[in-house]
Backbone as a printed PyTorch tensor [residue, N CA C, xyz], in Angstrom:
tensor([[[ 70.7390, 101.7630,  89.9680],
         [ 71.8380, 100.8810,  90.1760],
         [ 71.4120,  99.8390,  91.2000]],

        [[ 71.6660,  98.5990,  90.9210],
         [ 71.3470,  97.5260,  91.8520],
         [ 72.5280,  97.2420,  92.7590]],

        [[ 72.2680,  97.2280,  94.0540],
         [ 73.3030,  96.8730,  95.0110],
         [ 73.4790,  95.3750,  94.9540]],

        [[ 74.7000,  94.9150,  94.7900],
         [ 74.9600,  93.4850,  94.6870],
         [ 75.4400,  92.9000,  96.0090]],

        [[ 76.5350,  93.4090,  96.5040],
         [ 77.1010,  92.8940,  97.7430],
         [ 77.8770,  93.9880,  98.4430]],

        [[ 77.8860,  93.9230,  99.7670],
         [ 78.6600,  94.8930, 100.5420],
         [ 80.1480,  94.5860, 100.4410]],

        [[ 80.5220,  93.3300, 100.5230],
         [ 81.9220,  92.9310, 100.4030],
         [ 81.9890,  91.7630,  99.4470]],

        [[ 82.6980,  91.9400,  98.3610],
         [ 82.7870,  90.9080,  97.3320],
         [ 84.1790,  90.3030,  97.3800]],

        [[ 84.2620,  88.9990,  97.5620],
         [ 85.5560,  88.3180,  97.6270],
         [ 85.8510,  87.6350,  96.2970]],

        [[ 87.1040,  87.7410,  95.8860],
         [ 87.5630,  87.1230,  94.6420],
         [ 88.6100,  86.0800,  95.0090]],

        [[ 88.4170,  84.8560,  94.5650],
         [ 89.3820,  83.7920,  94.7930],
         [ 89.9260,  83.3300,  93.4480]],

        [[ 91.2060,  83.0560,  93.3910],
         [ 91.7930,  82.5470,  92.1580],
         [ 92.3280,  81.1430,  92.4070]],

        [[ 92.7620,  80.4840,  91.3370],
         [ 93.2860,  79.1230,  91.4380],
         [ 94.4940,  79.0330,  92.3680]],

        [[ 95.2730,  80.0770,  92.4500],
         [ 96.4700,  80.0500,  93.2800],
         [ 96.1690,  80.4770,  94.7220]],

        [[ 94.9230,  80.4790,  95.0950],
         [ 94.4210,  80.8250,  96.4270],
         [ 94.6620,  82.2770,  96.8170]],

        [[ 94.8930,  83.1510,  95.8460],
         [ 94.9190,  84.5810,  96.1530],
         [ 93.5270,  84.9890,  96.5550]],

        [[ 93.4230,  85.9750,  97.4080],
         [ 92.1040,  86.4180,  97.8560],
         [ 92.0860,  87.9330,  97.8880]],

        [[ 91.0840,  88.5360,  97.2700],
         [ 90.9120,  89.9790,  97.2680],
         [ 89.4780,  90.2910,  97.6510]],

        [[ 89.2450,  91.5090,  98.0750],
         [ 87.8790,  91.9000,  98.4210],
         [ 87.6470,  93.3580,  98.0410]],

        [[ 86.4460,  93.6570,  97.5910],
         [ 86.0140,  95.0220,  97.2680],
         [ 84.9930,  95.4360,  98.3160]],

        [[ 84.9840,  96.7310,  98.6360],
         [ 84.0670,  97.2240,  99.6630],
         [ 82.6100,  97.1830,  99.2090]],

        [[ 82.3390,  97.6880,  98.0070],
         [ 80.9660,  97.7180,  97.5000],
         [ 80.9570,  97.2820,  96.0410]],

        [[ 79.9130,  96.5670,  95.6730],
         [ 79.7600,  96.1120,  94.2980],
         [ 78.3240,  96.3770,  93.8610]],

        [[ 78.1790,  97.0550,  92.7280],
         [ 76.8660,  97.3640,  92.1600],
         [ 76.8170,  96.8790,  90.7160]],

        [[ 75.6030,  96.7060,  90.2140],
         [ 75.4190,  96.5030,  88.7770],
         [ 74.4910,  97.6160,  88.3010]],

        [[ 74.9860,  98.4470,  87.3840],
         [ 74.2040,  99.5770,  86.8630],
         [ 73.3640,  99.0660,  85.6940]],

        [[ 72.0610,  99.0320,  85.8830],
         [ 71.1690,  98.4500,  84.8720],
         [ 71.1260,  99.2640,  83.5890]],

        [[ 71.2160, 100.5770,  83.6850],
         [ 71.1380, 101.4150,  82.4810],
         [ 72.4540, 101.3670,  81.7110]],

        [[ 73.5770, 101.4970,  82.4130],
         [ 74.8830, 101.4290,  81.7540],
         [ 75.2890,  99.9990,  81.4090]],

        [[ 74.6180,  99.0360,  82.0170],
         [ 74.9050,  97.6080,  81.8200],
         [ 76.3630,  97.2930,  82.1290]],

        [[ 76.7560,  97.6300,  83.3570],
         [ 78.1260,  97.3340,  83.7660],
         [ 78.2010,  97.2230,  85.2860]],

        [[ 79.2370,  96.5270,  85.7360],
         [ 79.5320,  96.4540,  87.1590],
         [ 80.1960,  97.7560,  87.5920]],

        [[ 79.9160,  98.1860,  88.8140],
         [ 80.5560,  99.3550,  89.4040],
         [ 81.1680,  98.8880,  90.7240]],

        [[ 82.4930,  98.9520,  90.8130],
         [ 83.2120,  98.5220,  92.0040],
         [ 83.6580,  99.7510,  92.7740]],

        [[ 83.4400,  99.7570,  94.0850],
         [ 83.7800, 100.9100,  94.9120],
         [ 84.7500, 100.4510,  95.9990]],

        [[ 85.8490, 101.1750,  96.1290],
         [ 86.8480, 100.9010,  97.1560],
         [ 86.9370, 102.1250,  98.0610]],

        [[ 86.7410, 101.9460,  99.3560],
         [ 86.7620, 103.0340, 100.3250],
         [ 88.0760, 102.9910, 101.0940]],

        [[ 88.7950, 104.1110, 101.0970],
         [ 90.0910, 104.1960, 101.7790],
         [ 90.0150, 105.2280, 102.8870]],

        [[ 90.5220, 104.8990, 104.0590],
         [ 90.5010, 105.8270, 105.1930],
         [ 91.5380, 106.9270, 105.0460]],

        [[ 92.6410, 106.6370, 104.3920],
         [ 93.7210, 107.6130, 104.2630],
         [ 93.8210, 108.1390, 102.8470]],

        [[ 95.0520, 108.4100, 102.4350],
         [ 95.3210, 108.9480, 101.1100],
         [ 95.3020, 107.8290, 100.0620]],

        [[ 94.7800, 108.1310,  98.9020],
         [ 94.8000, 107.1930,  97.7770],
         [ 96.2330, 107.1230,  97.2630]],

        [[ 96.7620, 105.9030,  97.0940],
         [ 98.1190, 105.7880,  96.5680],
         [ 98.1300, 104.9200,  95.3170]],

        [[ 99.3020, 104.7860,  94.7040],
         [ 99.4100, 104.0520,  93.4450],
         [ 99.0250, 102.5830,  93.6060]],

        [[ 99.2090, 102.0090,  94.7850],
         [ 98.8190, 100.6190,  95.0070],
         [ 97.3020, 100.4560,  94.9450]],

        [[ 96.5730, 101.4320,  95.4700],
         [ 95.1070, 101.3840,  95.4160],
         [ 94.6200, 101.4290,  93.9700]],

        [[ 95.2880, 102.2440,  93.1650],
         [ 94.9030, 102.3850,  91.7580],
         [ 95.2160, 101.0970,  91.0020]],

        [[ 96.3930, 100.5390,  91.2380],
         [ 96.7650,  99.2740,  90.5930],
         [ 95.8580,  98.1390,  91.0140]],

        [[ 95.4880,  98.1120,  92.2880],
         [ 94.5930,  97.0810,  92.7920],
         [ 93.2190,  97.1840,  92.1300]],

        [[ 92.7060,  98.4170,  92.0020],
         [ 91.4140,  98.5900,  91.3340],
         [ 91.5080,  98.1440,  89.8850]],

        [[ 92.6100,  98.4500,  89.2170],
         [ 92.8010,  98.0160,  87.8340],
         [ 92.7620,  96.4890,  87.7360]],

        [[ 93.3750,  95.7970,  88.7050],
         [ 93.3460,  94.3400,  88.7530],
         [ 91.9080,  93.8400,  88.8770]],

        [[ 91.1280,  94.4360,  89.7980],
         [ 89.7290,  94.0410,  89.9840],
         [ 88.9210,  94.2510,  88.7030]],

        [[ 89.1400,  95.3730,  88.0360],
         [ 88.3910,  95.6580,  86.8100],
         [ 88.7230,  94.6520,  85.7260]],

        [[ 89.9950,  94.2900,  85.6050],
         [ 90.3770,  93.2670,  84.6230],
         [ 89.7260,  91.9310,  84.9510]],

        [[ 89.6770,  91.5730,  86.2400],
         [ 89.0180,  90.3340,  86.6580],
         [ 87.5390,  90.3500,  86.2800]],

        [[ 86.8490,  91.4450,  86.6080],
         [ 85.4180,  91.5160,  86.3070],
         [ 85.1540,  91.5100,  84.8060]],

        [[ 86.0400,  92.1390,  84.0520],
         [ 85.8890,  92.1620,  82.5940],
         [ 85.9710,  90.7460,  82.0240]],

        [[ 86.8750,  89.9310,  82.5430],
         [ 87.1010,  88.5880,  81.9920],
         [ 86.2500,  87.5060,  82.6320]],

        [[ 85.9640,  87.6160,  83.9270],
         [ 85.3350,  86.5040,  84.6520],
         [ 83.8720,  86.7160,  85.0300]],

        [[ 83.4450,  87.9210,  85.2620],
         [ 82.0860,  88.1620,  85.7650],
         [ 81.1340,  88.7400,  84.7230]],

        [[ 81.6430,  89.5300,  83.8010],
         [ 80.7810,  90.1570,  82.7950],
         [ 80.2240,  89.0970,  81.8520]],

        [[ 79.0070,  89.3320,  81.4100],
         [ 78.3820,  88.4270,  80.4520],
         [ 78.1880,  89.1660,  79.1240]],

        [[ 77.7690,  88.4410,  78.1220],
         [ 77.5760,  89.0420,  76.8050],
         [ 76.5800,  90.1970,  76.9060]],

        [[ 76.9300,  91.3210,  76.3320],
         [ 76.0810,  92.5080,  76.3750],
         [ 76.4550,  93.4860,  77.4800]],

        [[ 77.2900,  93.0510,  78.4250],
         [ 77.7510,  93.9630,  79.4810],
         [ 78.8210,  94.8940,  78.9400]],

        [[ 78.8140,  96.1270,  79.4160],
         [ 79.8950,  97.0620,  79.1180],
         [ 81.0210,  96.8540,  80.1290]],

        [[ 82.1650,  97.4910,  79.8710],
         [ 83.3000,  97.3370,  80.7660],
         [ 82.9750,  97.8870,  82.1500]],

        [[ 83.4990,  97.2560,  83.2070],
         [ 83.2080,  97.7180,  84.5660],
         [ 83.8560,  99.0680,  84.8600]],

        [[ 83.3100,  99.7240,  85.8700],
         [ 83.8130, 101.0300,  86.3130],
         [ 84.3010, 100.8790,  87.7420]],

        [[ 85.4790, 101.4370,  88.0370],
         [ 86.0210, 101.3950,  89.3850],
         [ 86.0530, 102.7800,  89.9990]],

        [[ 85.6150, 102.8790,  91.2400],
         [ 85.6270, 104.1450,  91.9640],
         [ 86.4290, 103.9410,  93.2480]],

        [[ 87.4650, 104.7600,  93.4390],
         [ 88.2630, 104.7200,  94.6600],
         [ 88.0340, 106.0370,  95.3910]],

        [[ 87.4990, 105.9490,  96.6060],
         [ 87.2480, 107.1330,  97.4300],
         [ 88.1730, 107.1020,  98.6300]],

        [[ 88.9110, 108.1770,  98.8290],
         [ 89.8190, 108.2570,  99.9590],
         [ 89.6640, 109.5760, 100.6850]],

        [[ 90.2240, 109.6360, 101.8960],
         [ 90.1520, 110.8720, 102.6770],
         [ 91.0110, 111.9660, 102.0500]],

        [[ 92.0590, 111.5740, 101.3230],
         [ 92.9620, 112.5290, 100.6820],
         [ 93.3560, 111.9930,  99.3100]],

        [[ 93.7020, 112.9220,  98.4000],
         [ 94.1100, 112.5290,  97.0520],
         [ 95.2570, 113.4200,  96.6110]],

        [[ 96.3720, 112.8170,  96.2060],
         [ 97.5210, 113.5390,  95.6710],
         [ 97.3330, 113.6280,  94.1570]],

        [[ 97.0470, 114.8150,  93.6390],
         [ 96.6930, 114.9830,  92.2300],
         [ 97.8050, 114.5360,  91.2780]],

        [[ 99.0600, 114.8030,  91.6190],
         [100.1660, 114.4170,  90.7360],
         [100.3150, 112.9010,  90.7180]],

        [[100.2540, 112.2580,  91.8940],
         [100.3300, 110.8040,  91.9560],
         [ 99.2160, 110.1750,  91.1310]],

        [[ 98.0040, 110.6810,  91.2780],
         [ 96.8640, 110.1540,  90.5370],
         [ 97.0830, 110.3060,  89.0350]],

        [[ 97.5950, 111.4460,  88.6100],
         [ 97.8270, 111.6810,  87.1810],
         [ 98.7980, 110.6520,  86.6090]],

        [[ 99.9190, 110.4360,  87.2840],
         [100.9120, 109.4930,  86.7700],
         [100.4510, 108.0400,  86.9070]],

        [[ 99.7540, 107.7180,  87.9800],
         [ 99.3220, 106.3390,  88.2100],
         [ 98.2170, 105.9060,  87.2550]],

        [[ 97.4260, 106.8500,  86.7540],
         [ 96.3080, 106.4910,  85.8760],
         [ 96.5710, 106.8060,  84.4090]],

        [[ 97.7340, 107.3630,  84.0800],
         [ 98.0050, 107.8600,  82.7320],
         [ 97.7820, 106.8260,  81.6360]],

        [[ 98.2740, 105.6090,  81.7860],
         [ 98.1490, 104.6310,  80.6980],
         [ 97.1390, 103.5260,  80.9990]],

        [[ 96.3590, 103.6710,  82.0570],
         [ 95.3370, 102.6650,  82.3700],
         [ 94.1540, 102.8640,  81.4360]],

        [[ 93.7470, 101.8020,  80.7850],
         [ 92.6220, 101.9020,  79.8480],
         [ 91.2780, 101.6410,  80.5370]],

        [[ 91.2880, 101.0430,  81.7190],
         [ 90.0480, 100.8220,  82.4550],
         [ 89.5220, 102.1420,  83.0060]],

        [[ 88.2270, 102.1770,  83.3020],
         [ 87.6010, 103.3740,  83.8530],
         [ 87.7720, 103.3690,  85.3710]],

        [[ 88.7810, 104.1010,  85.8540],
         [ 89.0410, 104.2200,  87.2820],
         [ 88.8170, 105.6760,  87.6730]],

        [[ 87.8810, 105.9070,  88.5810],
         [ 87.5590, 107.2530,  89.0360],
         [ 88.0570, 107.4070,  90.4640]],

        [[ 88.7620, 108.5040,  90.7360],
         [ 89.3400, 108.7220,  92.0550],
         [ 88.8870, 110.0570,  92.6060]],

        [[ 88.5310, 110.0590,  93.8630],
         [ 88.1330, 111.3100,  94.4780],
         [ 88.3240, 111.2220,  95.9760]],

        [[ 88.2990, 112.3780,  96.6060],
         [ 88.3690, 112.3910,  98.0590],
         [ 86.9700, 112.6450,  98.6070]],

        [[ 86.7600, 112.2240,  99.8200],
         [ 85.4530, 112.4170, 100.4430],
         [ 85.6200, 113.2100, 101.7310]],

        [[ 84.5160, 113.7190, 102.2100],
         [ 84.4850, 114.4080, 103.4900],
         [ 83.5390, 113.6420, 104.4020]],

        [[ 83.8690, 113.6060, 105.6700],
         [ 83.0010, 112.9150, 106.6240],
         [ 81.7230, 113.6890, 106.9060]],

        [[ 81.8090, 115.0260, 106.8200],
         [ 80.6460, 115.8610, 107.1070],
         [ 80.4840, 116.9000, 106.0080]],

        [[ 79.2500, 117.2700, 105.7360],
         [ 79.0080, 118.3350, 104.7700],
         [ 79.4170, 119.6690, 105.3750]],

        [[ 79.9510, 120.5740, 104.5490],
         [ 80.2600, 121.9160, 105.0590],
         [ 78.9650, 122.6330, 105.4380]],

        [[ 79.0980, 123.6800, 106.2280],
         [ 77.8990, 124.4270, 106.6080],
         [ 77.3370, 125.1630, 105.3890]],

        [[ 76.1260, 125.6700, 105.5290],
         [ 75.4060, 126.2880, 104.4190],
         [ 76.1660, 127.4870, 103.8340]],

        [[ 76.7700, 128.3140, 104.6950],
         [ 77.4900, 129.4870, 104.2230],
         [ 78.7000, 129.0870, 103.3640]],

        [[ 79.4480, 128.0840, 103.7840],
         [ 80.6090, 127.6110, 103.0250],
         [ 80.1750, 127.0660, 101.6700]],

        [[ 79.1000, 126.2910, 101.6590],
         [ 78.5790, 125.7660, 100.3900],
         [ 78.1620, 126.8970,  99.4530]],

        [[ 77.4900, 127.9120,  99.9990],
         [ 77.0500, 129.0420,  99.1870],
         [ 78.2460, 129.7860,  98.6010]],

        [[ 79.3050, 130.0020,  99.4170],
         [ 80.5220, 130.6800,  98.9260],
         [ 81.1800, 129.8880,  97.8020]],

        [[ 81.2710, 128.5730,  97.9510],
         [ 81.8700, 127.7480,  96.9130],
         [ 81.0400, 127.7640,  95.6330]],

        [[ 79.7320, 127.7420,  95.7800],
         [ 78.8450, 127.8080,  94.6190],
         [ 78.9810, 129.1500,  93.9100]],

        [[ 79.0630, 130.2350,  94.6690],
         [ 79.2360, 131.5600,  94.0740],
         [ 80.5380, 131.6450,  93.2910]],

        [[ 81.6200, 131.0760,  93.8120],
         [ 82.9200, 131.0750,  93.1130],
         [ 82.8230, 130.3130,  91.7880]],

        [[ 82.1080, 129.1950,  91.7960],
         [ 81.9620, 128.4060,  90.5630],
         [ 81.1410, 129.1500,  89.5050]],

        [[ 80.1770, 129.9250,  89.9450],
         [ 79.2920, 130.6110,  89.0160],
         [ 79.8720, 131.9210,  88.4880]],

        [[ 80.9630, 132.3990,  89.0720],
         [ 81.5760, 133.6610,  88.6080],
         [ 82.2160, 133.5080,  87.2610]]])
């Protein structure tokens, strides 16, 4: 994946201004990958905003032969029910997940791996 820009600004004719945290172009998938980093909980506004960015990239930035862009929203917390309802009818590829600031210790990782393998 090629790193494009750390902060990508989008300007429209009506002087609206938006920005994405990270922008990549995946050479193998042939698509833009937009990443939005949230300090708190992911909410429906974050999902709608990412959908707006993906529609913009699909119409304005993609060139012939590009696949549809992918949006990734990472937040400190994720409400599973909110995410389910907010993404139910969105046709764009929006991926949502929570992140941790630090990796768990080795014992915790081993316990989680053992549970998955049972």
